[in-house]
Short mmCIF file of C-alpha atoms in Angstrom, two decimals:
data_model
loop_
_atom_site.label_atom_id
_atom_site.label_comp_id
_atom_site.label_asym_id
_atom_site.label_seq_id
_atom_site.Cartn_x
_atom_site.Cartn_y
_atom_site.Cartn_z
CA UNK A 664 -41.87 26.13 -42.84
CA UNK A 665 -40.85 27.67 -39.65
CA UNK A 666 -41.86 31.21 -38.50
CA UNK A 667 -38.92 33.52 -37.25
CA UNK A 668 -38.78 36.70 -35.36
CA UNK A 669 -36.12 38.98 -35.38
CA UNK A 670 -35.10 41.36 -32.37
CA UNK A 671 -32.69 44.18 -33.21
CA UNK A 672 -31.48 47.51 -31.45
CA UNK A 673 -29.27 49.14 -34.33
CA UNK A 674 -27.97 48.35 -37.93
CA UNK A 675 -29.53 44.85 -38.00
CA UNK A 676 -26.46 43.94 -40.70
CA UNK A 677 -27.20 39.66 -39.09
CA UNK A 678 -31.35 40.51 -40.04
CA UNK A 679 -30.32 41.66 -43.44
CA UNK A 680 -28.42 38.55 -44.49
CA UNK A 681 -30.58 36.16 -42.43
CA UNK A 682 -33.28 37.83 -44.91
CA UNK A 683 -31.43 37.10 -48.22
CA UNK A 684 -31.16 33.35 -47.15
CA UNK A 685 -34.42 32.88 -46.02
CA UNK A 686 -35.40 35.02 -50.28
CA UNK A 687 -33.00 32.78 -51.41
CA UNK A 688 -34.96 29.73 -50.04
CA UNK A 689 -31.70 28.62 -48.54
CA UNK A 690 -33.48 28.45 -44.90
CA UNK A 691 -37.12 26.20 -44.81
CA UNK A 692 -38.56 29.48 -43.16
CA UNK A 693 -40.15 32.71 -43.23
CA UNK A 694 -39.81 35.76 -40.85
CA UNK A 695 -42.82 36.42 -39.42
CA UNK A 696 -42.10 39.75 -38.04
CA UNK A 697 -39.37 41.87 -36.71
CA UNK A 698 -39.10 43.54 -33.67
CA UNK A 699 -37.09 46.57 -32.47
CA UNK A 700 -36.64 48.25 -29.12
CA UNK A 701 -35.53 51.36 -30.71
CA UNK A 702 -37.68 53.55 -32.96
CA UNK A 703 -34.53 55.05 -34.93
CA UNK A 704 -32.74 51.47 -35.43
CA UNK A 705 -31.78 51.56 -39.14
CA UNK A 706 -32.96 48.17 -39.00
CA UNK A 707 -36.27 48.41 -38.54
CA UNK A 708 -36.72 50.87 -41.30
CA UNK A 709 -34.88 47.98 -43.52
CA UNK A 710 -37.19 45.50 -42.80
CA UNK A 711 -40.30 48.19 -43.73
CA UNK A 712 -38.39 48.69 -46.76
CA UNK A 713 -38.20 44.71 -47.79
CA UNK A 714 -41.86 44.45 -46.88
CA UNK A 715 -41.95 42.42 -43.96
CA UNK A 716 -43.82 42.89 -40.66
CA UNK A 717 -42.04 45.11 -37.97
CA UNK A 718 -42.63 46.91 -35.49
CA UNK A 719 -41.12 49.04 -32.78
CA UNK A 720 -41.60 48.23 -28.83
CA UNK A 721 -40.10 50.59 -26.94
CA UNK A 722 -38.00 49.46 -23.81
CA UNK A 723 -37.36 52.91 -22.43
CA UNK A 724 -38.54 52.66 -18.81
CA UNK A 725 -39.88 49.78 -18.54
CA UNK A 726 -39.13 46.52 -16.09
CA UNK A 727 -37.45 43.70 -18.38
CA UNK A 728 -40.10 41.22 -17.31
CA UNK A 729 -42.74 43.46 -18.36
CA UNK A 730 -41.12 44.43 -21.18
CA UNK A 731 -40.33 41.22 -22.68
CA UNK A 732 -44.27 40.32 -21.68
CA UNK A 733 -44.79 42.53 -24.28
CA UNK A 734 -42.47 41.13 -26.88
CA UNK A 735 -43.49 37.75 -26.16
CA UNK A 736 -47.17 38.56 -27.24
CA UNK A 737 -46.43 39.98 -30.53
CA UNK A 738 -44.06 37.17 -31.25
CA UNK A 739 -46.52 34.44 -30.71
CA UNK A 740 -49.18 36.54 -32.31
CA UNK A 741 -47.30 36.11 -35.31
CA UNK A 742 -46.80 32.43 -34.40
CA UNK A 743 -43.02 32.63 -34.61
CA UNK A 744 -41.36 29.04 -33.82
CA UNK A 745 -37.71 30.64 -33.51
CA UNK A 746 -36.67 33.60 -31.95
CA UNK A 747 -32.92 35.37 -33.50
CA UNK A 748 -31.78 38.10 -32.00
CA UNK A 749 -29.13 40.78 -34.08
CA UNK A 750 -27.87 42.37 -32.09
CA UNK A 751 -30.67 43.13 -29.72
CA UNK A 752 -29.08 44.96 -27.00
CA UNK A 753 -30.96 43.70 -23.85
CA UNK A 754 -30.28 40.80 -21.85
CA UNK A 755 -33.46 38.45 -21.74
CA UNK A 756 -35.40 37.22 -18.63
CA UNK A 757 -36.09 33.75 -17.86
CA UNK A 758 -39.51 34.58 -18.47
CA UNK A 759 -38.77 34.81 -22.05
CA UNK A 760 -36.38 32.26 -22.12
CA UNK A 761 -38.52 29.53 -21.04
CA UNK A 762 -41.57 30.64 -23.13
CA UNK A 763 -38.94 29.58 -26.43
CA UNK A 764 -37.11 26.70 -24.74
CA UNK A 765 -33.80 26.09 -27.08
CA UNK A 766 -35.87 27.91 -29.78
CA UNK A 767 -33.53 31.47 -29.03
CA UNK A 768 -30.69 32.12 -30.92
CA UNK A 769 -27.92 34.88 -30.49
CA UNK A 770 -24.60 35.71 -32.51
CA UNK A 771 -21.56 36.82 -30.60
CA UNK A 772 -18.47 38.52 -32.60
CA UNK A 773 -15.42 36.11 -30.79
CA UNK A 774 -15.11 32.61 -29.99
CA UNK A 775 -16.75 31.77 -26.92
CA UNK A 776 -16.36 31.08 -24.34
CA UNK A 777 -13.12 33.76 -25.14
CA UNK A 778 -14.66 37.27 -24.86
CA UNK A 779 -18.16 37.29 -23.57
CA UNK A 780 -19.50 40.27 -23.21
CA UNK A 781 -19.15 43.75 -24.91
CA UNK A 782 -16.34 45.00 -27.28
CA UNK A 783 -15.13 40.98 -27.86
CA UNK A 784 -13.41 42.44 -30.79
CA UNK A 785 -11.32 45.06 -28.94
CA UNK A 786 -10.88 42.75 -26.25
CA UNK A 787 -9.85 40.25 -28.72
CA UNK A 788 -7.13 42.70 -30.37
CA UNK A 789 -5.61 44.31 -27.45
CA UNK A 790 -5.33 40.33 -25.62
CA UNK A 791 -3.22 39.46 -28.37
CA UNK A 792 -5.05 36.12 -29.52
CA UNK A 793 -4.05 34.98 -33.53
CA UNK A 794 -7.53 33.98 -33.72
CA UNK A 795 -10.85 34.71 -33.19
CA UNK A 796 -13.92 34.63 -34.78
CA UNK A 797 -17.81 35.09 -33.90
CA UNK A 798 -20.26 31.89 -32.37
CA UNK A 799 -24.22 31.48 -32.89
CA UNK A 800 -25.42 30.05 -29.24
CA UNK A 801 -28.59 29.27 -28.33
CA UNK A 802 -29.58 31.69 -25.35
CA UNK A 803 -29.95 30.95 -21.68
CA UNK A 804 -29.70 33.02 -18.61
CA UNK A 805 -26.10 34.32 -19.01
CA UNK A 806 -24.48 36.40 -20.99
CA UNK A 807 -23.01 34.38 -23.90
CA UNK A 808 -23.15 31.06 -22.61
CA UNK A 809 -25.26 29.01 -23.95
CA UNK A 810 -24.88 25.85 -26.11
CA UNK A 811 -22.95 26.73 -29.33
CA UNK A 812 -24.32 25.87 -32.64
CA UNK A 813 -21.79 26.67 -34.85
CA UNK A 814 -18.43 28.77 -34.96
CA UNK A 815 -16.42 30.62 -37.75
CA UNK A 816 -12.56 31.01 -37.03
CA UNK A 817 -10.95 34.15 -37.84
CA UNK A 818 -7.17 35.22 -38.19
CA UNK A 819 -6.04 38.37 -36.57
CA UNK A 820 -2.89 39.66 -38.58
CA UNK A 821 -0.50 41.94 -36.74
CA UNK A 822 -1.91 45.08 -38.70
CA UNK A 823 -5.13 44.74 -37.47
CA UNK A 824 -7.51 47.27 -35.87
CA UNK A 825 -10.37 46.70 -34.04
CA UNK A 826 -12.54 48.25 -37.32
CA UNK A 827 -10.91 45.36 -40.21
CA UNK A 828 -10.84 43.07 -37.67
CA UNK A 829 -14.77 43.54 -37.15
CA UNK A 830 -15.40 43.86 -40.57
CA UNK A 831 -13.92 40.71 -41.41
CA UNK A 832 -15.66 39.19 -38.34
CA UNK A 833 -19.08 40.26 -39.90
CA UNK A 834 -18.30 38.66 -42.98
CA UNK A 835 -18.10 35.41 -41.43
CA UNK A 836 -21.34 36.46 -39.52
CA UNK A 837 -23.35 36.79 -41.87
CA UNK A 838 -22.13 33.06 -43.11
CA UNK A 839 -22.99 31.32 -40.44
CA UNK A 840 -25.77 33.03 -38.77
CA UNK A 841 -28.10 32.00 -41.79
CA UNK A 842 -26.10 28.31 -41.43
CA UNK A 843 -27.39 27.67 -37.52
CA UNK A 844 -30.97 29.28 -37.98
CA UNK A 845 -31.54 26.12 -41.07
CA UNK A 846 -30.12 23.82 -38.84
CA UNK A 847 -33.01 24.55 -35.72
CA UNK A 848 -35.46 24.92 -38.95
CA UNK A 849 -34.51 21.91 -40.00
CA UNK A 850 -34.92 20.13 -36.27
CA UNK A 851 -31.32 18.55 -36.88
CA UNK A 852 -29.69 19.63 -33.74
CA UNK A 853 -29.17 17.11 -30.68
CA UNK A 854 -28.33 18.63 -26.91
CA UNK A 855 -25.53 16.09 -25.34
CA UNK A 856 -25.24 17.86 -22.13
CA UNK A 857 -24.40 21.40 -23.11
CA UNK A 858 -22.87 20.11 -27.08
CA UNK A 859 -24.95 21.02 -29.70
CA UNK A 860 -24.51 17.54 -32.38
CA UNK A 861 -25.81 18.10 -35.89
CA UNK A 862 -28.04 15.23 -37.48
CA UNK A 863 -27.50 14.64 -40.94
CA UNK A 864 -30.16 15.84 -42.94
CA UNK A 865 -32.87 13.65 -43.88
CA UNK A 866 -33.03 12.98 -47.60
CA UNK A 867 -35.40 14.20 -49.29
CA UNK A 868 -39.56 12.91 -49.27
CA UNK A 869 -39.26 11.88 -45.78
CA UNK B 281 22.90 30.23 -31.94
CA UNK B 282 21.04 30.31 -28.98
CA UNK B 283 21.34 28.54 -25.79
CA UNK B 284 17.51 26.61 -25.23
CA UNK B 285 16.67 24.85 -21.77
CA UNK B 286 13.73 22.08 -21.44
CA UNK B 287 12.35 21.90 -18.49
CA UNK B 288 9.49 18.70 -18.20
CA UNK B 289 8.04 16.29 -15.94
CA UNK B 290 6.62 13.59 -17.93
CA UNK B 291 6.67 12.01 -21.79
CA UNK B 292 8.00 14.79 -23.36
CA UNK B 293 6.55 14.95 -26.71
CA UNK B 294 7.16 18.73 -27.17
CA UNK B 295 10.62 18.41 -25.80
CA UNK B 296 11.17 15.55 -28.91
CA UNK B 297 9.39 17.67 -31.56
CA UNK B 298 12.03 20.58 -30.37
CA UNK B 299 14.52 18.29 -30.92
CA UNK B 300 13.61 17.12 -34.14
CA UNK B 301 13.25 20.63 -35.30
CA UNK B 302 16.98 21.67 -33.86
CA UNK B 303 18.13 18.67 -35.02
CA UNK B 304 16.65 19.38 -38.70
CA UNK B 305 18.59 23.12 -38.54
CA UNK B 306 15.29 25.01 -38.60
CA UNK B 307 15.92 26.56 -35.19
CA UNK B 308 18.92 28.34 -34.87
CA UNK B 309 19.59 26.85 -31.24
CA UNK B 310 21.22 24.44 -29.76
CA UNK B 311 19.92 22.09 -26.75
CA UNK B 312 21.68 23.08 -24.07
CA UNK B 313 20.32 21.17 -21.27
CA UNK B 314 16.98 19.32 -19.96
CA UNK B 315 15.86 19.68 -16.86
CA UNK B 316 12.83 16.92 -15.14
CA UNK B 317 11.80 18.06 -11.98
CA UNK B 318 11.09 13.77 -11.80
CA UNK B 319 13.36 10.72 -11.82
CA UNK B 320 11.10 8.61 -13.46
CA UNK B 321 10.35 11.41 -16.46
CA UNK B 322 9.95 9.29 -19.85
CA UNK B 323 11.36 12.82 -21.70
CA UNK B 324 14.21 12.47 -19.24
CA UNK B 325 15.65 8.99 -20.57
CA UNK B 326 14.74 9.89 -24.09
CA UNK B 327 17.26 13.01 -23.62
CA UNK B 328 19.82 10.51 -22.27
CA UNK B 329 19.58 8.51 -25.52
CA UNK B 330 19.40 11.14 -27.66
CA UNK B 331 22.98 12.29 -25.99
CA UNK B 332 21.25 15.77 -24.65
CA UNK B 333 22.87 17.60 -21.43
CA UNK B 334 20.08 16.04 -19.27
CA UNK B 335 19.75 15.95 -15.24
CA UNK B 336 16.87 15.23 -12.61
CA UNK B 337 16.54 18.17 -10.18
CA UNK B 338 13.75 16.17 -7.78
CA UNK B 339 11.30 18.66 -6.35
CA UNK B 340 9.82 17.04 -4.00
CA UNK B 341 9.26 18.79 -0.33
CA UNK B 342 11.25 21.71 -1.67
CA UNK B 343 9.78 25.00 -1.49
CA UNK B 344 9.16 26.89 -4.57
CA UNK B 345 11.62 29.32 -4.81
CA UNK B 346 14.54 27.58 -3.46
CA UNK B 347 13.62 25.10 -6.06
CA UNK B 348 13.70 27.53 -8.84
CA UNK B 349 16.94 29.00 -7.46
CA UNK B 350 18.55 25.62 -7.94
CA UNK B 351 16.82 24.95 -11.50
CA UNK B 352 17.95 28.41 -12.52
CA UNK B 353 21.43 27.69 -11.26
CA UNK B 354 21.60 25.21 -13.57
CA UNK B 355 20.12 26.90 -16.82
CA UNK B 356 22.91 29.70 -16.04
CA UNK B 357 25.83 27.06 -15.81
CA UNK B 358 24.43 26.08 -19.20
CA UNK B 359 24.10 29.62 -20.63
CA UNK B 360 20.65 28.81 -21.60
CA UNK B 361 18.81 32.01 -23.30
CA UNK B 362 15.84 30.44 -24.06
CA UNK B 363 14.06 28.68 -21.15
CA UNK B 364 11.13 26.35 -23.12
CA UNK B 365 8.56 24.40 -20.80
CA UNK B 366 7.02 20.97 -22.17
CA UNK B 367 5.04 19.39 -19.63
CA UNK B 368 6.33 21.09 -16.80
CA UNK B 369 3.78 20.67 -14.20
CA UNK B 370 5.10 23.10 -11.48
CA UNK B 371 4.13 27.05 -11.58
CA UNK B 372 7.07 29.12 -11.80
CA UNK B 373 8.15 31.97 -8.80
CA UNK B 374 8.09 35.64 -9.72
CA UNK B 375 12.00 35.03 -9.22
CA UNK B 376 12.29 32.18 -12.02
CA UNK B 377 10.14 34.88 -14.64
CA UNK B 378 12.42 37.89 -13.71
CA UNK B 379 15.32 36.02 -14.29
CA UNK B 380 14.46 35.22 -17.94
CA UNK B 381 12.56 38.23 -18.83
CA UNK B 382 10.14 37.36 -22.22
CA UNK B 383 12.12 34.17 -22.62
CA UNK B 384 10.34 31.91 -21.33
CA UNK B 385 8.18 29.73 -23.70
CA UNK B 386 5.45 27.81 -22.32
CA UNK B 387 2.31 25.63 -25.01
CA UNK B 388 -1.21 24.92 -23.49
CA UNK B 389 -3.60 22.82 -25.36
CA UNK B 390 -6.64 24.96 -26.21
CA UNK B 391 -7.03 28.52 -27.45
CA UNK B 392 -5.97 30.67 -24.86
CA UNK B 393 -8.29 33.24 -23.27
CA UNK B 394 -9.83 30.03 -23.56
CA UNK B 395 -9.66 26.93 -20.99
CA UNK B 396 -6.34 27.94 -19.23
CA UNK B 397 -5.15 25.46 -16.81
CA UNK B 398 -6.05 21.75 -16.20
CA UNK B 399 -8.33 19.15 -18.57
CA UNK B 400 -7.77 21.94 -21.16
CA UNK B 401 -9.19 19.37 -23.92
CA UNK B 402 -11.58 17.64 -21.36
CA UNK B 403 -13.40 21.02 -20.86
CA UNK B 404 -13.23 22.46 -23.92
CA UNK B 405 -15.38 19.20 -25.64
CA UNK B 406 -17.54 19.22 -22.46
CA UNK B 407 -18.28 23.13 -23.53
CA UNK B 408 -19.00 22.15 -26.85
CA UNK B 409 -16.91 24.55 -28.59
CA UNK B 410 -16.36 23.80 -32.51
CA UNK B 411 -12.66 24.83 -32.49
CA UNK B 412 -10.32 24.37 -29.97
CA UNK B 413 -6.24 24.14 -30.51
CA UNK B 414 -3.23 25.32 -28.74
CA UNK B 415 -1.32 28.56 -27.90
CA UNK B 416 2.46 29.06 -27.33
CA UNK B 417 3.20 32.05 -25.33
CA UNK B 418 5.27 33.86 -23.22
CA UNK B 419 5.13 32.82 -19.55
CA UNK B 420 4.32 35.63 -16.88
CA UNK B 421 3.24 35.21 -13.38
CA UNK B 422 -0.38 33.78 -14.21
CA UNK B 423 -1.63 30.29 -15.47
CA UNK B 424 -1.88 30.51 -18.63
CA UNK B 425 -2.14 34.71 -18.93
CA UNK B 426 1.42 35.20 -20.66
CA UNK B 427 1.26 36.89 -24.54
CA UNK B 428 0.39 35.22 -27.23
CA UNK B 429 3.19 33.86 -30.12
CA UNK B 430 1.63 31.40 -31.59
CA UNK B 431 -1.56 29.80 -32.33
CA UNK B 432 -3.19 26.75 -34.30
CA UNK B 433 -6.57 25.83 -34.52
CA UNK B 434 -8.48 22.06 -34.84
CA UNK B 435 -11.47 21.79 -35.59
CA UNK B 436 -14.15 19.87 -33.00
CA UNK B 437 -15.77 16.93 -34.35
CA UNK B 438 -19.22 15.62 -33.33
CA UNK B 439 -17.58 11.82 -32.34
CA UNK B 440 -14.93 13.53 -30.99
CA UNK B 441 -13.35 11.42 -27.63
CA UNK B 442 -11.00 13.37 -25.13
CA UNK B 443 -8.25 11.11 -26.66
CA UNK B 444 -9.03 11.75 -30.35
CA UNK B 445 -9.29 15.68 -29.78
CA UNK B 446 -5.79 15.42 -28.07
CA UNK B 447 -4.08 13.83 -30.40
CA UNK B 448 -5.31 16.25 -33.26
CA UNK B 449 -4.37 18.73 -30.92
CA UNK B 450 -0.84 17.63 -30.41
CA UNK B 451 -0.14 17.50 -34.02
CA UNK B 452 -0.41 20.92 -33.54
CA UNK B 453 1.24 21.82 -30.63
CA UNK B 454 4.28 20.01 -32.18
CA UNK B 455 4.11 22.21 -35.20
CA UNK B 456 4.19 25.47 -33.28
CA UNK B 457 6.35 25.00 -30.85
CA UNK B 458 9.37 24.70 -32.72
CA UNK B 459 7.99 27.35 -35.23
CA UNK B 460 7.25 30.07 -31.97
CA UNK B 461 11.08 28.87 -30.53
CA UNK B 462 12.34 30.16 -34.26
CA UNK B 463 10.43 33.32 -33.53
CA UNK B 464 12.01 34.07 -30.48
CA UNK B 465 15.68 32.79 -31.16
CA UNK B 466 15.83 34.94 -34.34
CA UNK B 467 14.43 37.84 -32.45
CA UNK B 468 11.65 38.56 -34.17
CA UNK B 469 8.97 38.97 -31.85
CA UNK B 470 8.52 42.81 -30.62
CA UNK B 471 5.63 43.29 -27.83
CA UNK B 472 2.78 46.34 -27.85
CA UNK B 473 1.05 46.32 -25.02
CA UNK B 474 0.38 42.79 -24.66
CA UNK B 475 0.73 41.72 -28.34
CA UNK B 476 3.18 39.69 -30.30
CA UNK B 477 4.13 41.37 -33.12
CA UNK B 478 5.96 39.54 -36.03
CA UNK B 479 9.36 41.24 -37.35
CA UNK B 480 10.05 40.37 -40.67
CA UNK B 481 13.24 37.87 -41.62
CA UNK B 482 16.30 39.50 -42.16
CA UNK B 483 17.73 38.62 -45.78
CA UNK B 484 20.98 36.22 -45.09
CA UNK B 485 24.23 38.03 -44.44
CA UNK B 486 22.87 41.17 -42.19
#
């Protein structure tokens, strides 16, 4: 069983179905505690609510090294293996990168490396693309550009907005967000350069 | 029926799935002339034997502009509406674009925002994207930039070569090209902002 921490700013919609996987024993982990930067994130009080560990760290003010100093205590305090971050609105320092080498993982709402960045769905929408869809990447020192683990395609149909397009992109969040954190639990994915190759999965008793 | 001009440089295989898809009646367009900006062009001799309009205009040494000048001289002679690239490796001048306003059709082998230009395939494997495909759009005075008609998406496999990925890919391509040349010879694309926007098919008779 693998220990995961979750980092959230807001809503925490990802945390709330990465939670009903891991319940449903569809992931071979636990979350060992959730972190927020935000006192008022709604999903924060969710995770009180389900009875899991959480706390708040407030970034307000402070240097990101110093700040993410702090995080990285409480997450090895609770002796988390795999770090997921929904929608965690800071950009992380190398300090915290290397201290969870490939062990970070991040959803973005558009295939990347399309629409990096903020407002990919907007940005998606007013480009004119017929698809796009949302990626789970493992994080490095850019924004959005790490190694992708897996990738759910989405149509954009002509009456689109930018809210049903989102909502539909969520959907498929929620799908495959749960799908990449069992495959790092499960220690079945292989670096080739920067592609991310699945193993099969071992059967079972060994 | 609508007037299309080919323009290529090499095998072609876009040009031929055209072809095929004029040939079946499921464009309503005639072939009104290819153009290969090279002697030696493969999709050249294949035009020959399929009894197409079909010249060499060599561009070698000529400037860009004066080339297009002559190129578009002979698309007008032809009353070509439709200009379609396939394999056309030469950028076209501001002059060429304004001179076939939103009809010229250009495909690119990956899922445009994504990996314009060169190696499109090469790069998008070696980024280790899950989906890639290909994108038929409008040309404007960019690489790659113009709006979007059509799109297909293939999937990335884990044993996936350069070669195996390009041939799924060009399954594709040859699917939507003729399919985004209906589009446009019917009329039925309307732009907002830089979106394609579907009309619907007229019923028969109006």
């Amino acid at each position: 069983m693998k220990n995961l921490g979750i980092l959230l700013s807001g809503r925490g919609s990802n945390f709330e179905a990465i939670a009903h996987s891991v319940a449903a024993g569809q992931i071979p982990a636990r979350i060992a505690v959730v972190i927020s930067n935000r006192e008022d994130a709604p999903g924060l009080a969710r995770a009180w609510q389900m009875g899991l560990p959480a706390r708040c760290i407030p970034s307000q003010g402070k240097e990101r090294e110093a700040y993410d100093r702090e995080v990285v205590a409480v997450l090895k305090e609770h002796g988390v293996d795999i770090v997921c971050l929904a929608g965690f609105m800071r950009i992380l320092s190398p300090y915290f990168i290397h201290e969870f080498p490939h062990r970070i993982l991040n959803i973005h709402p558009a295939l990347l490396p399309a629409f990096p960045g903020t407002d990919a769905q907007k940005r998606a929408l007013e480009y004119g693309v017929k698809y796009t869809g949302c990626t789970v990447h493992l994080v490095d020192e850019g924004v959005d550009t790490g190694p992708i683990i897996c990738q759910a395609v989405v149509p954009v149909r002509d009456d689109d907005t930018v809210e049903t397009l989102s909502a539909r992109i969520l959907e498929e969040e929620h799908r495959i967000y749960p799908e990449a954190i069992r495959l790092v639990a499960e220690d079945r994915i292989r670096l080739e350069g920067r592609r991310v190759l699945i193993q099969p999965r071992l059967p079972a008793g060994e």
